[in-house]
Amino acid sequence: MTDVTITMLPAAPLHALEIWSNPASVATRFKETAGFALPAMGRSDGNDALLLIRYEPTVWLVEGDMSALPGILADDGALTAIGGSVVRVQLSGKGWRTLLMEGGIFDAENPNFASGCSAATIIDHVNVRLHVVDDDTCHAYVPLSYSEAMIHFWKTAALNLTL
């Protein structure tokens, strides 16, 4: 059995932040207001109130207090509430990487996929967003419509995998 715990996390305010024009200006305004830079592709950054996870070239997942973001974006992007359509799942323990390799196409076992990294991938035919919290924890963002099946898939796979 793989050493991994699969936990559905409570609902959280989640938003998709998209920038479609003047990315340099938005980045400057963001850093001045938030106190940290917009994360690079495949990375995350944040503070106690706000976490941004970048999965796509012009899209970040925002978790937490996004109240300042509409003013930062102005007419250069959009902020869309997606919390009702996404389930957050915590994979914890030494075996989370092995579990993600089951039915997946992304090399989660690569040691460079470390704390603060993110990836968008397909697992068992489902679009999943991954965020490495630390060596023993990864958060997966799964579409609500597939969450029950994905959690079942992971729990079943965890029973049959070995490290």
mmCIF file of C-alpha atoms in Angstrom:
data_model
loop_
_atom_site.group_PDB
_atom_site.id
_atom_site.type_symbol
_atom_site.label_atom_id
_atom_site.label_comp_id
_atom_site.label_asym_id
_atom_site.label_seq_id
_atom_site.Cartn_x
_atom_site.Cartn_y
_atom_site.Cartn_z
ATOM 1 C CA MET A 1 0.000 0.000 0.000
ATOM 2 C CA THR A 2 1.249 3.483 -0.863
ATOM 3 C CA ASP A 3 1.859 5.864 2.052
ATOM 4 C CA VAL A 4 -0.590 8.577 1.024
ATOM 5 C CA THR A 5 -3.625 10.197 2.595
ATOM 6 C CA ILE A 6 -6.338 11.615 0.335
ATOM 7 C CA THR A 7 -8.371 14.403 1.937
ATOM 8 C CA MET A 8 -11.062 16.581 0.389
ATOM 9 C CA LEU A 9 -10.361 20.095 1.665
ATOM 10 C CA PRO A 10 -13.131 22.533 2.623
ATOM 11 C CA ALA A 11 -14.442 24.886 -0.026
ATOM 12 C CA ALA A 12 -12.398 28.055 -0.434
ATOM 13 C CA PRO A 13 -12.748 31.278 -2.398
ATOM 14 C CA LEU A 14 -11.102 30.407 -5.724
ATOM 15 C CA HIS A 15 -10.817 32.668 -8.746
ATOM 16 C CA ALA A 16 -9.214 32.535 -12.167
ATOM 17 C CA LEU A 17 -7.153 35.660 -12.865
ATOM 18 C CA GLU A 18 -6.593 36.307 -16.560
ATOM 19 C CA ILE A 19 -4.442 39.027 -18.105
ATOM 20 C CA TRP A 20 -5.068 39.775 -21.758
ATOM 21 C CA SER A 21 -3.417 43.186 -22.269
ATOM 22 C CA ASN A 22 -0.602 45.272 -20.775
ATOM 23 C CA PRO A 23 0.909 42.377 -18.766
ATOM 24 C CA ALA A 24 3.941 44.427 -17.701
ATOM 25 C CA SER A 25 1.731 47.205 -16.297
ATOM 26 C CA VAL A 26 -0.479 44.708 -14.487
ATOM 27 C CA ALA A 27 2.612 42.968 -13.054
ATOM 28 C CA THR A 28 3.969 46.289 -11.775
ATOM 29 C CA ARG A 29 0.645 47.279 -10.196
ATOM 30 C CA PHE A 30 0.307 43.811 -8.672
ATOM 31 C CA LYS A 31 3.765 43.848 -7.072
ATOM 32 C CA GLU A 32 3.246 47.367 -5.689
ATOM 33 C CA THR A 33 -0.102 46.376 -4.143
ATOM 34 C CA ALA A 34 0.434 42.755 -3.093
ATOM 35 C CA GLY A 35 4.089 42.987 -2.085
ATOM 36 C CA PHE A 36 5.184 40.032 -4.227
ATOM 37 C CA ALA A 37 5.484 39.416 -7.953
ATOM 38 C CA LEU A 38 3.037 37.517 -10.103
ATOM 39 C CA PRO A 39 4.380 33.951 -10.110
ATOM 40 C CA ALA A 40 6.209 32.663 -13.171
ATOM 41 C CA MET A 41 4.819 29.811 -15.266
ATOM 42 C CA GLY A 42 4.638 26.605 -13.227
ATOM 43 C CA ARG A 43 5.185 28.398 -9.917
ATOM 44 C CA SER A 44 3.236 29.889 -7.016
ATOM 45 C CA ASP A 45 3.729 32.725 -4.574
ATOM 46 C CA GLY A 46 1.728 34.451 -1.910
ATOM 47 C CA ASN A 47 1.371 35.636 1.636
ATOM 48 C CA ASP A 48 -0.876 34.768 4.589
ATOM 49 C CA ALA A 49 -3.980 36.143 2.847
ATOM 50 C CA LEU A 50 -3.441 35.412 -0.847
ATOM 51 C CA LEU A 51 -1.952 32.599 -2.955
ATOM 52 C CA LEU A 52 -1.485 32.757 -6.720
ATOM 53 C CA ILE A 53 -0.693 29.600 -8.676
ATOM 54 C CA ARG A 54 0.244 29.919 -12.339
ATOM 55 C CA TYR A 55 -0.798 27.022 -14.569
ATOM 56 C CA GLU A 56 -1.135 28.713 -17.940
ATOM 57 C CA PRO A 57 0.733 31.529 -19.717
ATOM 58 C CA THR A 58 -1.884 34.193 -18.917
ATOM 59 C CA VAL A 59 -3.958 32.530 -16.157
ATOM 60 C CA TRP A 60 -3.396 32.202 -12.407
ATOM 61 C CA LEU A 61 -5.509 30.372 -9.833
ATOM 62 C CA VAL A 62 -6.191 32.728 -6.933
ATOM 63 C CA GLU A 63 -6.908 31.341 -3.490
ATOM 64 C CA GLY A 64 -7.810 33.690 -0.649
ATOM 65 C CA ASP A 65 -8.497 37.414 -0.395
ATOM 66 C CA MET A 66 -8.755 38.739 -3.924
ATOM 67 C CA SER A 67 -10.406 42.049 -3.037
ATOM 68 C CA ALA A 68 -7.563 44.221 -4.407
ATOM 69 C CA LEU A 69 -7.268 42.336 -7.705
ATOM 70 C CA PRO A 70 -10.071 43.990 -9.732
ATOM 71 C CA GLY A 71 -8.416 47.379 -9.234
ATOM 72 C CA ILE A 72 -5.019 45.969 -10.169
ATOM 73 C CA LEU A 73 -6.383 44.384 -13.342
ATOM 74 C CA ALA A 74 -8.410 47.450 -14.391
ATOM 75 C CA ASP A 75 -9.379 46.836 -18.042
ATOM 76 C CA ASP A 76 -6.390 44.577 -18.719
ATOM 77 C CA GLY A 77 -7.886 41.312 -17.526
ATOM 78 C CA ALA A 78 -10.618 39.567 -15.620
ATOM 79 C CA LEU A 79 -11.208 37.809 -12.332
ATOM 80 C CA THR A 80 -13.739 34.966 -12.437
ATOM 81 C CA ALA A 81 -15.113 33.117 -9.412
ATOM 82 C CA ILE A 82 -14.589 29.358 -9.913
ATOM 83 C CA GLY A 83 -14.796 28.050 -6.342
ATOM 84 C CA GLY A 84 -18.147 26.402 -6.915
ATOM 85 C CA SER A 85 -16.827 24.321 -9.795
ATOM 86 C CA VAL A 86 -13.531 23.107 -8.300
ATOM 87 C CA VAL A 87 -12.803 20.688 -5.470
ATOM 88 C CA ARG A 88 -9.511 20.938 -3.599
ATOM 89 C CA VAL A 89 -7.971 17.581 -2.682
ATOM 90 C CA GLN A 90 -4.918 17.206 -0.468
ATOM 91 C CA LEU A 91 -2.584 14.312 -1.200
ATOM 92 C CA SER A 92 -0.194 13.896 1.713
ATOM 93 C CA GLY A 93 2.467 11.430 2.778
ATOM 94 C CA LYS A 94 5.573 10.073 1.090
ATOM 95 C CA GLY A 95 3.529 8.375 -1.658
ATOM 96 C CA TRP A 96 1.701 11.287 -3.271
ATOM 97 C CA ARG A 97 4.104 11.356 -6.226
ATOM 98 C CA THR A 98 3.682 7.634 -6.908
ATOM 99 C CA LEU A 99 -0.095 7.995 -6.708
ATOM 100 C CA LEU A 100 -0.123 10.827 -9.265
ATOM 101 C CA MET A 101 1.783 8.639 -11.720
ATOM 102 C CA GLU A 102 -1.140 6.180 -11.754
ATOM 103 C CA GLY A 103 -3.348 7.122 -14.685
ATOM 104 C CA GLY A 104 -1.379 10.342 -15.229
ATOM 105 C CA ILE A 105 0.796 11.694 -18.017
ATOM 106 C CA PHE A 106 2.860 14.172 -15.966
ATOM 107 C CA ASP A 107 6.142 13.126 -14.320
ATOM 108 C CA ALA A 108 5.206 13.880 -10.712
ATOM 109 C CA GLU A 109 8.250 11.893 -9.550
ATOM 110 C CA ASN A 110 10.660 14.461 -11.023
ATOM 111 C CA PRO A 111 12.532 15.972 -8.041
ATOM 112 C CA ASN A 112 12.381 19.393 -9.741
ATOM 113 C CA PHE A 113 8.600 19.336 -9.208
ATOM 114 C CA ALA A 114 9.114 20.694 -5.701
ATOM 115 C CA SER A 115 7.583 23.054 -3.163
ATOM 116 C CA GLY A 116 5.975 26.025 -4.891
ATOM 117 C CA CYS A 117 5.695 24.282 -8.280
ATOM 118 C CA SER A 118 2.473 23.824 -10.201
ATOM 119 C CA ALA A 119 1.320 21.863 -13.228
ATOM 120 C CA ALA A 120 -1.770 21.352 -15.332
ATOM 121 C CA THR A 121 -2.191 17.744 -16.419
ATOM 122 C CA ILE A 122 -4.592 14.940 -17.250
ATOM 123 C CA ILE A 123 -5.165 12.085 -14.785
ATOM 124 C CA ASP A 124 -7.527 9.265 -15.701
ATOM 125 C CA HIS A 125 -8.968 11.488 -18.485
ATOM 126 C CA VAL A 126 -9.667 14.407 -16.101
ATOM 127 C CA ASN A 127 -8.082 17.880 -16.207
ATOM 128 C CA VAL A 128 -6.285 18.300 -12.877
ATOM 129 C CA ARG A 129 -4.230 21.217 -11.560
ATOM 130 C CA LEU A 130 -1.435 20.341 -9.126
ATOM 131 C CA HIS A 131 0.331 22.537 -6.569
ATOM 132 C CA VAL A 132 3.217 21.202 -4.492
ATOM 133 C CA VAL A 133 2.876 22.578 -0.969
ATOM 134 C CA ASP A 134 5.938 20.812 0.483
ATOM 135 C CA ASP A 135 7.851 17.510 0.211
ATOM 136 C CA ASP A 136 4.955 15.556 1.720
ATOM 137 C CA THR A 137 1.924 17.489 0.417
ATOM 138 C CA CYS A 138 0.385 18.253 -2.952
ATOM 139 C CA HIS A 139 -2.945 19.957 -3.559
ATOM 140 C CA ALA A 140 -4.960 18.851 -6.557
ATOM 141 C CA TYR A 141 -7.705 21.041 -8.000
ATOM 142 C CA VAL A 142 -10.305 18.802 -9.648
ATOM 143 C CA PRO A 143 -13.484 19.763 -11.530
ATOM 144 C CA LEU A 144 -16.482 19.277 -9.227
ATOM 145 C CA SER A 145 -18.236 17.095 -11.785
ATOM 146 C CA TYR A 146 -15.360 14.575 -11.689
ATOM 147 C CA SER A 147 -14.269 14.932 -8.072
ATOM 148 C CA GLU A 148 -16.114 11.948 -6.635
ATOM 149 C CA ALA A 149 -14.800 9.639 -9.362
ATOM 150 C CA MET A 150 -11.256 11.044 -9.101
ATOM 151 C CA ILE A 151 -11.114 10.633 -5.317
ATOM 152 C CA HIS A 152 -12.434 7.071 -5.690
ATOM 153 C CA PHE A 153 -9.815 6.393 -8.393
ATOM 154 C CA TRP A 154 -7.016 7.667 -6.131
ATOM 155 C CA LYS A 155 -8.230 5.744 -3.078
ATOM 156 C CA THR A 156 -8.466 2.523 -5.096
ATOM 157 C CA ALA A 157 -5.061 3.076 -6.707
ATOM 158 C CA ALA A 158 -3.443 3.832 -3.335
ATOM 159 C CA LEU A 159 -4.481 0.393 -2.076
ATOM 160 C CA ASN A 160 -2.635 -1.338 -4.899
ATOM 161 C CA LEU A 161 0.537 0.717 -5.353
ATOM 162 C CA THR A 162 3.793 0.212 -3.515
ATOM 163 C CA LEU A 163 6.596 2.673 -3.026
#
